[in-house]
PDB file of C-alpha atoms in Angstrom:
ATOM      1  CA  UNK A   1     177.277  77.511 315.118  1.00 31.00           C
ATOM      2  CA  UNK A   2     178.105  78.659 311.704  1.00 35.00           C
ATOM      3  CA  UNK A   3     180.675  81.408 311.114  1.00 32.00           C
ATOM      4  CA  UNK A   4     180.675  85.083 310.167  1.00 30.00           C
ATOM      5  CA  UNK A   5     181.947  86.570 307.293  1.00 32.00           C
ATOM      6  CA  UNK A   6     181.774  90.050 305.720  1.00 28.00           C
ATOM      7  CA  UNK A   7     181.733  91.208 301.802  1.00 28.00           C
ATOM      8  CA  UNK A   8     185.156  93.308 303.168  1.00 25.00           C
ATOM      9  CA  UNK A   9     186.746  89.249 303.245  1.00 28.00           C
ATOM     10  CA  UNK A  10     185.434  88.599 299.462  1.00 31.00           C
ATOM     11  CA  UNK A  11     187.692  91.398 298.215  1.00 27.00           C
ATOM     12  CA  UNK A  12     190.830  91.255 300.215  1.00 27.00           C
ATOM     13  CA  UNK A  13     191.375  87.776 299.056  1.00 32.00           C
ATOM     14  CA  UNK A  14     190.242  87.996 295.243  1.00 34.00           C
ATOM     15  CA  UNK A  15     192.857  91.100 295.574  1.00 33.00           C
ATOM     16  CA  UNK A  16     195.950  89.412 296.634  1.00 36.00           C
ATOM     17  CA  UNK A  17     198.862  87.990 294.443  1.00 38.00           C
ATOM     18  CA  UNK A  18     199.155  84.503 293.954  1.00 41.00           C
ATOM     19  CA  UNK A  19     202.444  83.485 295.765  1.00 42.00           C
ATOM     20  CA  UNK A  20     202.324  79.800 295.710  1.00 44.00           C
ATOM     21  CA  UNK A  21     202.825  77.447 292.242  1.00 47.00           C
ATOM     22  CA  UNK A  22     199.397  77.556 290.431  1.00 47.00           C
ATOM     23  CA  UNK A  23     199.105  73.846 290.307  1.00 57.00           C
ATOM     24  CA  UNK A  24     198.867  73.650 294.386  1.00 80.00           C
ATOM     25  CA  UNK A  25     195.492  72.952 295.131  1.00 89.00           C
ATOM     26  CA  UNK A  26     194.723  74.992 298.580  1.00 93.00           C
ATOM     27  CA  UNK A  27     191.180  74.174 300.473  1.00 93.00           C
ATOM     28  CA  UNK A  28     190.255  76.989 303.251  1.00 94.00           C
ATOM     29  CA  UNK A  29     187.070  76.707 305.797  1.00 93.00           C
ATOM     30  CA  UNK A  30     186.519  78.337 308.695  1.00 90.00           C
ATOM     31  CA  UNK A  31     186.796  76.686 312.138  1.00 88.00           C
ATOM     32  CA  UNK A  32     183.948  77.869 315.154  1.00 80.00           C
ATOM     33  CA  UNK A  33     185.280  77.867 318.676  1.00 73.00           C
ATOM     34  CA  UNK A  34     182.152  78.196 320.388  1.00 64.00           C
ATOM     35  CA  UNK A  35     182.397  79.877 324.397  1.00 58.00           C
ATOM     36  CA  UNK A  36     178.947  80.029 324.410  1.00 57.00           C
ATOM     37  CA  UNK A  37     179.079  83.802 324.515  1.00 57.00           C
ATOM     38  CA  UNK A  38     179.544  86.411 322.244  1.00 59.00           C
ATOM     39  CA  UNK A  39     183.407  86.032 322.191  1.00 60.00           C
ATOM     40  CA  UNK A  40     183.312  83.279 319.902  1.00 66.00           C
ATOM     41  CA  UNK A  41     186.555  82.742 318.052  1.00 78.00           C
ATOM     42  CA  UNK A  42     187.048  82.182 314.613  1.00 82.00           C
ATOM     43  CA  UNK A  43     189.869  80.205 312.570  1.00 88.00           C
ATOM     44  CA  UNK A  44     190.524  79.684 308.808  1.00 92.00           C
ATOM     45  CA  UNK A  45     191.761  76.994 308.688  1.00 93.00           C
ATOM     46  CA  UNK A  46     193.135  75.486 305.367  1.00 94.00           C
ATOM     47  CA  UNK A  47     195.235  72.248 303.514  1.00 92.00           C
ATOM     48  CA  UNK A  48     197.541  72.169 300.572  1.00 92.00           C
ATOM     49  CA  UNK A  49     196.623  68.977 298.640  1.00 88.00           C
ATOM     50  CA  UNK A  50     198.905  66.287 299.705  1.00 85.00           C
ATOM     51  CA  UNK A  51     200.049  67.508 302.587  1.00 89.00           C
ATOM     52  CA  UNK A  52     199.262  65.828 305.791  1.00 89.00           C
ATOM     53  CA  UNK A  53     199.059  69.098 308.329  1.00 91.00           C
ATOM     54  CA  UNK A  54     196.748  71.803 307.881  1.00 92.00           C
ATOM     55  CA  UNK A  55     198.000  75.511 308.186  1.00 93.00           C
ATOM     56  CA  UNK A  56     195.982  78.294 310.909  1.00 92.00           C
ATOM     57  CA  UNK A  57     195.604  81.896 309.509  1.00 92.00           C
ATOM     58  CA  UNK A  58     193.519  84.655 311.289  1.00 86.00           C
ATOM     59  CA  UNK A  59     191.269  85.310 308.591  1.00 87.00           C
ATOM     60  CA  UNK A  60     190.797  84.746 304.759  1.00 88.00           C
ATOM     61  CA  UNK A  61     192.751  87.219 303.756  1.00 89.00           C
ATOM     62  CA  UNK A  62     195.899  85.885 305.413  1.00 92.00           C
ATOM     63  CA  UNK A  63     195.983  83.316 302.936  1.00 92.00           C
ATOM     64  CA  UNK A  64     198.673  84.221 300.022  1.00 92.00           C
ATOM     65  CA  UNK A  65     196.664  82.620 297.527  1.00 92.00           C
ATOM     66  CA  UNK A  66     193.794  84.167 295.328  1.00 91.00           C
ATOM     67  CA  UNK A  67     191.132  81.617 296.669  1.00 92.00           C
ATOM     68  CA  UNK A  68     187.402  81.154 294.675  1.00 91.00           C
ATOM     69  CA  UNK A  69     184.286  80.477 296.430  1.00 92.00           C
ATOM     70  CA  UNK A  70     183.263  76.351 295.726  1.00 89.00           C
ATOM     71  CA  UNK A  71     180.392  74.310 297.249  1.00 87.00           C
ATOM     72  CA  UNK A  72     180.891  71.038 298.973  1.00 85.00           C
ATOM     73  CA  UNK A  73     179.968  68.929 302.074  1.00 83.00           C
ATOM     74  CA  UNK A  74     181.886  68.954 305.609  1.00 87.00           C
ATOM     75  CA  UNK A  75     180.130  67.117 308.904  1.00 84.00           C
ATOM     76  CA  UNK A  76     176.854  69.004 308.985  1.00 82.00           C
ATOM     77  CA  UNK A  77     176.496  68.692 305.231  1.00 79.00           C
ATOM     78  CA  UNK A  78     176.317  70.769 302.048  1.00 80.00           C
ATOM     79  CA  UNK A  79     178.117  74.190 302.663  1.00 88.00           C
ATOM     80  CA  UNK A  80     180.209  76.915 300.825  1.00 91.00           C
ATOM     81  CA  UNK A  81     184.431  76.762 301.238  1.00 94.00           C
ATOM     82  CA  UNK A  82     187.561  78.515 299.731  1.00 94.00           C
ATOM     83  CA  UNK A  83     189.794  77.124 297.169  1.00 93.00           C
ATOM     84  CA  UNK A  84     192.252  77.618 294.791  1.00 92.00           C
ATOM     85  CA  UNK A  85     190.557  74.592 292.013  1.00 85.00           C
ATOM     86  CA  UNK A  86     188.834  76.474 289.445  1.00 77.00           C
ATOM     87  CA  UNK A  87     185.239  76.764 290.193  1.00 77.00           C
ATOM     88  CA  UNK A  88     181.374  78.104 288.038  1.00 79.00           C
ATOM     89  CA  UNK A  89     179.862  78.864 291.913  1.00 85.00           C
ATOM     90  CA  UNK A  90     180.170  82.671 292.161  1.00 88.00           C
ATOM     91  CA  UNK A  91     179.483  84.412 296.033  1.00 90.00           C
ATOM     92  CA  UNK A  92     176.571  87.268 295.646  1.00 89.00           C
ATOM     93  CA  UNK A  93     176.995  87.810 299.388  1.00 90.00           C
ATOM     94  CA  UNK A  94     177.055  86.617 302.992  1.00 90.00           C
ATOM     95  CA  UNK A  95     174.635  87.303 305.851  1.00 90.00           C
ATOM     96  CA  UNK A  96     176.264  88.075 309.104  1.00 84.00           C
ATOM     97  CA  UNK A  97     175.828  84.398 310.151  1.00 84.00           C
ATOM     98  CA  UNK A  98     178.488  83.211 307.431  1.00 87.00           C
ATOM     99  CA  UNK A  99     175.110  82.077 305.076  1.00 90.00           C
ATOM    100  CA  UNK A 100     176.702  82.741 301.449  1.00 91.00           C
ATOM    101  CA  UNK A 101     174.626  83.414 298.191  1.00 89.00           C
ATOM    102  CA  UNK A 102     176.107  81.267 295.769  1.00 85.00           C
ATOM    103  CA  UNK A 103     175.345  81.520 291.742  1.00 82.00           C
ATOM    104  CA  UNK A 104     176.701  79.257 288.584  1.00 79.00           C
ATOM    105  CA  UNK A 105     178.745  81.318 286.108  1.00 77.00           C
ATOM    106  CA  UNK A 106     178.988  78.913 283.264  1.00 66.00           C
ATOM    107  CA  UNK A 107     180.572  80.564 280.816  1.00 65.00           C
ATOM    108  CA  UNK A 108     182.799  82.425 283.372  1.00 61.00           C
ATOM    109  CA  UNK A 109     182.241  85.646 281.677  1.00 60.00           C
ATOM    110  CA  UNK A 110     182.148  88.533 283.723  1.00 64.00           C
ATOM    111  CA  UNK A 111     178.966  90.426 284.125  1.00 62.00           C
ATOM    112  CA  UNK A 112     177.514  87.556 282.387  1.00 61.00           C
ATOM    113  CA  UNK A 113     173.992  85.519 283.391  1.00 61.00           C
ATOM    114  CA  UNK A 114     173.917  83.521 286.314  1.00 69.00           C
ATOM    115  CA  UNK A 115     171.932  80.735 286.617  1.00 65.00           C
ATOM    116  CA  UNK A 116     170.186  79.928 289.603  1.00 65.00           C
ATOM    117  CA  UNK A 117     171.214  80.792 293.324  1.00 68.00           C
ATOM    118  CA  UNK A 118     171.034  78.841 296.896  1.00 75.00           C
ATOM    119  CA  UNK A 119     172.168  79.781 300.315  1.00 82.00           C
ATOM    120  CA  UNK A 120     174.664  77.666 301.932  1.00 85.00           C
ATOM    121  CA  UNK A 121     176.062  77.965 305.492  1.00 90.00           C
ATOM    122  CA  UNK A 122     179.511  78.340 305.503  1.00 91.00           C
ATOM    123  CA  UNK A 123     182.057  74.732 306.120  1.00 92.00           C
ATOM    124  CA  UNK A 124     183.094  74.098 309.921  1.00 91.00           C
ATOM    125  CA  UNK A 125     184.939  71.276 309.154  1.00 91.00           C
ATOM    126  CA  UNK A 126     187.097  69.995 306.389  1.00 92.00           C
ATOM    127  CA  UNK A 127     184.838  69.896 303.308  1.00 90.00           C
ATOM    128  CA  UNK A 128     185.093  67.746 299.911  1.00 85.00           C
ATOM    129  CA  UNK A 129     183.988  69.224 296.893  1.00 77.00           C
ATOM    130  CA  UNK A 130     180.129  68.833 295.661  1.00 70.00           C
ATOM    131  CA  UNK A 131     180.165  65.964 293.154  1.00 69.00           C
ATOM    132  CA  UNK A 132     180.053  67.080 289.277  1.00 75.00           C
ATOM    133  CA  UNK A 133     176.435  65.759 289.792  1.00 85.00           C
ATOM    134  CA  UNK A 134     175.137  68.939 291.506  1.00 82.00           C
ATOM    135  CA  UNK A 135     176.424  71.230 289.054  1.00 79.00           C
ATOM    136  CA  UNK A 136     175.014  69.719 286.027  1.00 85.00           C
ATOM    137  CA  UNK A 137     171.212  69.590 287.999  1.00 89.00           C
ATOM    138  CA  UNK A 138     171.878  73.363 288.665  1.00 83.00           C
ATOM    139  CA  UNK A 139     172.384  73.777 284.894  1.00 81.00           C
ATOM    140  CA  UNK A 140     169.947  71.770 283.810  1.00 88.00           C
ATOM    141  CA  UNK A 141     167.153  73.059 286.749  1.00 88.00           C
ATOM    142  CA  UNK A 142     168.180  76.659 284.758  1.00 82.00           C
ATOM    143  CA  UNK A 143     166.301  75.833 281.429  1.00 86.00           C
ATOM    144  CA  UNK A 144     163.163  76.490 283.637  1.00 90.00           C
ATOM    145  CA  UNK A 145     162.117  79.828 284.410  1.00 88.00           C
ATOM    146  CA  UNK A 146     160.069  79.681 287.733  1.00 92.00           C
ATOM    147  CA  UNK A 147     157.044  81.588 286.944  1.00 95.00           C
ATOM    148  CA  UNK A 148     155.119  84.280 289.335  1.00 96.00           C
ATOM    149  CA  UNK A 149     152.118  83.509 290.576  1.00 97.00           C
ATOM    150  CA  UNK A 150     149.293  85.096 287.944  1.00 95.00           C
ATOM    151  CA  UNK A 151     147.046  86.046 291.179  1.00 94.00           C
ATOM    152  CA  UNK A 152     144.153  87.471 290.350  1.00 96.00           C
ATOM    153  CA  UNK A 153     142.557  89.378 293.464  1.00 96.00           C
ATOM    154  CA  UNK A 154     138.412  88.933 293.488  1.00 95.00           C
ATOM    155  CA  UNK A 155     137.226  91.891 294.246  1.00 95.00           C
ATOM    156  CA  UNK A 156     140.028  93.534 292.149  1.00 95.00           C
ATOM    157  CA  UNK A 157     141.815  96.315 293.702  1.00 93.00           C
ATOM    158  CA  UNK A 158     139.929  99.482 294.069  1.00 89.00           C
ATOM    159  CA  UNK A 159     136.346  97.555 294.707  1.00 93.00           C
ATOM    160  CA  UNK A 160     137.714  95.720 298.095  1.00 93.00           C
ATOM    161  CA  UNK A 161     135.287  96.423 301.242  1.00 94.00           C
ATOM    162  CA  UNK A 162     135.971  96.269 304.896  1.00 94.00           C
ATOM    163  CA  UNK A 163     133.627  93.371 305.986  1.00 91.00           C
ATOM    164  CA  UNK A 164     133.544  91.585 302.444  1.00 93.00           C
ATOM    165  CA  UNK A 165     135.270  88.631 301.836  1.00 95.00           C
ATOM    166  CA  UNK A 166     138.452  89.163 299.362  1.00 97.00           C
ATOM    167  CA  UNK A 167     140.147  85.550 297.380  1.00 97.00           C
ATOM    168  CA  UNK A 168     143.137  84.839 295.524  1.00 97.00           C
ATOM    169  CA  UNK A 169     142.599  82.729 292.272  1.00 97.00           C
ATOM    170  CA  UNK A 170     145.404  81.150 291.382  1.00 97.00           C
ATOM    171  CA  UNK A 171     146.905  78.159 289.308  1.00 96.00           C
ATOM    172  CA  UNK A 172     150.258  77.200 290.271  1.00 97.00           C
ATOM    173  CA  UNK A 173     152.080  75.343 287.312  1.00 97.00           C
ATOM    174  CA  UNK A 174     152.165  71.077 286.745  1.00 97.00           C
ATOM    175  CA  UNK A 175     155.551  69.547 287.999  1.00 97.00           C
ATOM    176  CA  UNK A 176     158.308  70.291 285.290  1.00 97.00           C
ATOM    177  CA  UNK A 177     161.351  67.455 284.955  1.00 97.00           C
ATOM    178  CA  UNK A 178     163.970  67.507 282.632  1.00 96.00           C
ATOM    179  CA  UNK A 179     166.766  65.196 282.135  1.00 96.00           C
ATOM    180  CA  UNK A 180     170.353  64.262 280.528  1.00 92.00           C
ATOM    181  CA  UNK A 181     173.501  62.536 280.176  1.00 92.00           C
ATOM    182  CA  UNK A 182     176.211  63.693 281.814  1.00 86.00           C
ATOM    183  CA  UNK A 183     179.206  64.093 279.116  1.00 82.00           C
ATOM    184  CA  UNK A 184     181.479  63.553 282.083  1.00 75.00           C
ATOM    185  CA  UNK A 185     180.209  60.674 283.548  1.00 82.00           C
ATOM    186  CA  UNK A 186     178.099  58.941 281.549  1.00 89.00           C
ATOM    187  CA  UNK A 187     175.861  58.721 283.815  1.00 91.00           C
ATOM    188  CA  UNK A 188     171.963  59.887 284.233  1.00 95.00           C
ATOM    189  CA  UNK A 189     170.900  63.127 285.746  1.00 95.00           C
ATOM    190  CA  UNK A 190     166.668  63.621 286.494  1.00 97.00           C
ATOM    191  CA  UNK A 191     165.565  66.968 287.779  1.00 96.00           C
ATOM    192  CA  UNK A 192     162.131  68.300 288.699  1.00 97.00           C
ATOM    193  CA  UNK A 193     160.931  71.078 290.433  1.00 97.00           C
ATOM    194  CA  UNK A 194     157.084  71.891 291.668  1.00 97.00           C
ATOM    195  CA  UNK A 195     155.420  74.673 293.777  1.00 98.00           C
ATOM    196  CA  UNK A 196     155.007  72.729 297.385  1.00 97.00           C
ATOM    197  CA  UNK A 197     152.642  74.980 299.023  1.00 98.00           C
ATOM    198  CA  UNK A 198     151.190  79.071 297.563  1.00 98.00           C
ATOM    199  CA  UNK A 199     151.938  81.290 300.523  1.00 98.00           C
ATOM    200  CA  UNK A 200     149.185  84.442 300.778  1.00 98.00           C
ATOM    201  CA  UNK A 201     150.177  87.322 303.408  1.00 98.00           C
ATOM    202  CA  UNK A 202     147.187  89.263 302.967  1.00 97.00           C
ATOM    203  CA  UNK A 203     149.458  92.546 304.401  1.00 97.00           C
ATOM    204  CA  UNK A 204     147.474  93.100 307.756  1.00 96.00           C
ATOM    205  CA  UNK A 205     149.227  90.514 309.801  1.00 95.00           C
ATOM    206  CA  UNK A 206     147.522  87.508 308.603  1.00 97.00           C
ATOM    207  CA  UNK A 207     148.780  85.066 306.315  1.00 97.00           C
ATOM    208  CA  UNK A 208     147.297  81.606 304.830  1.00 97.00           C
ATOM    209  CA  UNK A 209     149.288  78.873 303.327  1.00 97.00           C
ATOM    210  CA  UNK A 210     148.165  76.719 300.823  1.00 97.00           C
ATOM    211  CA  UNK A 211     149.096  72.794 300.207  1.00 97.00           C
ATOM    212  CA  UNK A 212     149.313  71.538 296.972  1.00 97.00           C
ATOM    213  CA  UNK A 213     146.558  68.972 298.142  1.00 97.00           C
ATOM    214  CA  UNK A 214     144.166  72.718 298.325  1.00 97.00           C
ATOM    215  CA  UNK A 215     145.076  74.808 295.239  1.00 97.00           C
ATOM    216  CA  UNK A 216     141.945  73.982 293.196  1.00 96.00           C
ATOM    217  CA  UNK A 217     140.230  76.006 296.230  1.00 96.00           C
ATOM    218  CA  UNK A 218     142.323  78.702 294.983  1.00 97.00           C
ATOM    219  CA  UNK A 219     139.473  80.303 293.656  1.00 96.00           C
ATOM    220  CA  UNK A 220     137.135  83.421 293.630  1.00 92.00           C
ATOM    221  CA  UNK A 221     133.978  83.761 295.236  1.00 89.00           C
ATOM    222  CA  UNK A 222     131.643  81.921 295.537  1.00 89.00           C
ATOM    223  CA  UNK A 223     133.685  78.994 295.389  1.00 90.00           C
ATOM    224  CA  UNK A 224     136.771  79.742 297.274  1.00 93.00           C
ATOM    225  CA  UNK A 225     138.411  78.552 300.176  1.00 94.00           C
ATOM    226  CA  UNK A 226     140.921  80.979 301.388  1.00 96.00           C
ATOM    227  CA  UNK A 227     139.229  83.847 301.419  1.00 95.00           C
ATOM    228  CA  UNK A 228     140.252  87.077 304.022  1.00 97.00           C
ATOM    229  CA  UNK A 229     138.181  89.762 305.575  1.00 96.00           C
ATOM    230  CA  UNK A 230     139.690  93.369 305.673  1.00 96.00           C
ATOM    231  CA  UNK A 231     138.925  94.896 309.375  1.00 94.00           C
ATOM    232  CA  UNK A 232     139.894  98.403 308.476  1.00 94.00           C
ATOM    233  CA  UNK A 233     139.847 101.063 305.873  1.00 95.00           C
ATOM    234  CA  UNK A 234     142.696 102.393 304.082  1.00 95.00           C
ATOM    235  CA  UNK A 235     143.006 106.059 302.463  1.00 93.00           C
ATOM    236  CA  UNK A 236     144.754 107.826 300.197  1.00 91.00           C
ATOM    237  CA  UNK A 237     146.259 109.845 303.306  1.00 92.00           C
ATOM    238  CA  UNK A 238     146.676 107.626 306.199  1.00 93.00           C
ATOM    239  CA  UNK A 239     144.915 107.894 309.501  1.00 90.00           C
ATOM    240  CA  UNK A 240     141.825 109.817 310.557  1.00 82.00           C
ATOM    241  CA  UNK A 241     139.030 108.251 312.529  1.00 84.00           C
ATOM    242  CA  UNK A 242     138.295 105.410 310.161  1.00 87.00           C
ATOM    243  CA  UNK A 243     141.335 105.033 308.053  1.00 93.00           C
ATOM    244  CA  UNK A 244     144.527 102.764 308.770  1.00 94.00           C
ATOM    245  CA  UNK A 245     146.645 104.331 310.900  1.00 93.00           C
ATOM    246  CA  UNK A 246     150.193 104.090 308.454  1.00 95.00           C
ATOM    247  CA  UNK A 247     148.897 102.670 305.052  1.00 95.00           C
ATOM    248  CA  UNK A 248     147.080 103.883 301.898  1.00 94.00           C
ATOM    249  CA  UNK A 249     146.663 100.529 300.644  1.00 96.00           C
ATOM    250  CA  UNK A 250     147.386  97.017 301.885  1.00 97.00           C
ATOM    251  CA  UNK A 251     150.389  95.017 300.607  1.00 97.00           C
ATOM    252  CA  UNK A 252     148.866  91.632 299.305  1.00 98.00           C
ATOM    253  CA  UNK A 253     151.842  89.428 298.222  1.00 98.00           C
ATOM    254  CA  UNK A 254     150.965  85.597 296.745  1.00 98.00           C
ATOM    255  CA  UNK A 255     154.151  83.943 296.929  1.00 97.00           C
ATOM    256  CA  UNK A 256     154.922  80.238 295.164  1.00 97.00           C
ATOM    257  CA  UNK A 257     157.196  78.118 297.466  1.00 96.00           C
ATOM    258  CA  UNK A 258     159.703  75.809 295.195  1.00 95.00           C
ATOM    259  CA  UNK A 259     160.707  72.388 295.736  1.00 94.00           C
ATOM    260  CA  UNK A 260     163.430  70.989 293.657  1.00 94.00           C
ATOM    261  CA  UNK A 261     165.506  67.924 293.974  1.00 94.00           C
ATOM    262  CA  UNK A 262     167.435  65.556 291.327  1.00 94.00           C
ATOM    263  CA  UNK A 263     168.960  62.211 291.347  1.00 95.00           C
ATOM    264  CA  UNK A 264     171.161  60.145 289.588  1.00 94.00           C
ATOM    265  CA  UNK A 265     170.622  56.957 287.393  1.00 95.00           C
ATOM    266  CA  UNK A 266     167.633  56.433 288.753  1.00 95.00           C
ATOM    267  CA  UNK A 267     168.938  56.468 292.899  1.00 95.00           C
ATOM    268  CA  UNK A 268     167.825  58.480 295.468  1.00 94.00           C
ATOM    269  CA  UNK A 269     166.246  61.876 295.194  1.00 94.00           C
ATOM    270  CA  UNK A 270     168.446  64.909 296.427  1.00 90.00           C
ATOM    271  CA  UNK A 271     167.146  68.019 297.569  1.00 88.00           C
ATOM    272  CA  UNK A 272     168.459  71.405 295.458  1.00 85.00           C
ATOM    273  CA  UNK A 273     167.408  75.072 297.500  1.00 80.00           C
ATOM    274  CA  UNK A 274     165.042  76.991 295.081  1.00 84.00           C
ATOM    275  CA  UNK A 275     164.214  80.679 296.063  1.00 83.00           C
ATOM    276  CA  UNK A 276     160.628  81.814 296.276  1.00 90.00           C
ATOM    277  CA  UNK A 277     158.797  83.549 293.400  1.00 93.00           C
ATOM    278  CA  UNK A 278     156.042  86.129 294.149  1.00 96.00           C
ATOM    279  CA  UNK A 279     153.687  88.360 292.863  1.00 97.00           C
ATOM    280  CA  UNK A 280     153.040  92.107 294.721  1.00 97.00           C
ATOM    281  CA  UNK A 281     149.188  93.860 294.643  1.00 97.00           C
ATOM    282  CA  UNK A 282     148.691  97.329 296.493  1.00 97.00           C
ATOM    283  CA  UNK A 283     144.721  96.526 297.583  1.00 97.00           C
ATOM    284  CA  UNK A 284     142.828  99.285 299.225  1.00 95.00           C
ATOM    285  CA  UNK A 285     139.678  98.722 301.027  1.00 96.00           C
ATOM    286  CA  UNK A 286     136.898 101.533 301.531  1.00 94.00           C
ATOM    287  CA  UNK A 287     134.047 100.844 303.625  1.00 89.00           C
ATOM    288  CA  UNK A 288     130.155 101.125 303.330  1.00 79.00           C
ATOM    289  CA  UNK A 289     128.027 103.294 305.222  1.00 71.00           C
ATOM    290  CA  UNK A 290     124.246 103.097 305.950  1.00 63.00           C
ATOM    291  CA  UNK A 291     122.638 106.623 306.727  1.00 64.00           C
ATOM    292  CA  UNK A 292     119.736 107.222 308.152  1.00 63.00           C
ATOM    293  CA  UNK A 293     117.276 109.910 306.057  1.00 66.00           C
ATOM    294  CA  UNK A 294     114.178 111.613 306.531  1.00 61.00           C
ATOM    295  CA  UNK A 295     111.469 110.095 304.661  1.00 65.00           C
ATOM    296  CA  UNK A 296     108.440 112.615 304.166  1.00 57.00           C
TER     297      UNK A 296
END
């Protein structure tokens, strides 16, 4: 079970005084005692670099150091810690199940760009720090801009029909990989990230993913294979005896899921968290109605 942490922790510590000799490298994680129940207790837990015993505090902001957010790897693998080193990661937040929002600040600049964000669980255990490696695949996966998905909706919004078939033509974009040499290291740093499957939620409750293996059925009709069928009507006021009951028009979102990963001198591929990119239509459906007339 991963910890929990509140944005209240983030600025008591990056408040406090530094009391102890800059040079001291301190590492803090949080430490899960686990009843089962909701009475779980929490320890932060952290170590002064070459020191054999590690020193108990309540919370975070016991520690009388000014502590930066860093990423690394403990026992369950990568997660987010504490430390005094200097650091690029920056926090953007933390869910209530300790999950941190973590950005790269590379020119340290306040207010200026970040780079690209992940979520990371918060360290149980005693972490190490994420090798130099990571970093420089964040930085280089940040010369690409993800796109949006460029979904067109066939019939466009305004001409959809309850009973009539409605697609999503799409083209996700090729595979993009980039590479360099690491000025630290020497060494060889590959990166490459691709759209792994095109997520539709057509807004009533159904959804349809896509694999990569299907996207050239990503088209309109008559050709297309994902195509959705609107039960009910909506108006510009909601309800009545036809009309949805709550909306005016359906929320059609075409979302690309990432996959990136990157590797080193050619070994083996590691995975890097990419968030999702999407693409928002309001679609409104009207309906068709026969009626009967007399004739002569």
């Amino acid at each position: 079970m991963r910890s929990h942490a509140t944005a209240l922790i983030v600025v008591l510590v990056l408040s406090m005084p530094l009391t102890a000799d800059a040079a001291e490298t301190w590492t803090c994680w949080t430490e899960v005692d686990d009843r089962g129940d909701e009475s779980a207790v929490q320890t932060t837990r952290c170590r002064l670099a070459g020191e054999a015993e590690t020193v108990e505090y309540g919370s975070v902001s016991e520690v009388p150091v000014v502590l930066a957010p860093q990423v690394g790897t403990d026992g369950d693998g990568v997660c987010w810690f504490w430390t005094t080193r200097g650091s690029d990661w920056v926090l953007l937040g933390v869910d209530d199940d300790g999950n941190a929002t973590m950005g790269i600040d590379p020119d340290g600049v306040e207010g200026g760009p970040i780079l690209i964000d992940a979520v990371y669980p918060r360290c149980v255990s005693e972490p190490t720090e994420a090798p130099t490696a990571l970093m420089e695949a964040y930085e280089l996966l940040a010369r690409y801009d993800h796109p949006t998905p460029g979904a067109i909706v066939d019939p466009p919004p305004g001409s959809g029909v309850v009973g009539m078939e409605v697609f999503v033509t799409d083209r996700p974009p090729a595979t993009w990989t980039d590479s360099l040499v690491s000025p630290h290291s020497g060494r060889t740093i590959e990166v490459e990230t691709y759209v792994e499957v095109v997520e539709i939620d057509w807004g009533d409750g159904s959804t349809v993913v896509v694999p990569a293996a299907a996207f050239g059925m990503l088209t309109g009709w008559p050709d297309g294979g994902f195509g959705h069928l609107y039960e009910v009507k909506t108006c510009e006021t909601p309800g009545g005896p036809r009309c949805h009951r709550t909306l005016d028009a359906y929320e059609l979102v075409v979302s690309y899921r990432w996959a990136a990963r990157y590797r080193v001198d050619g070994g083996t591929w590691e995975p890097i968290p990419v968030p999702p990119t999407e693409t928002s239509v309001d679609y409104d459906v009207d309906e068709i109605l026969s009626l009967t007339t007399a004739v002569g």
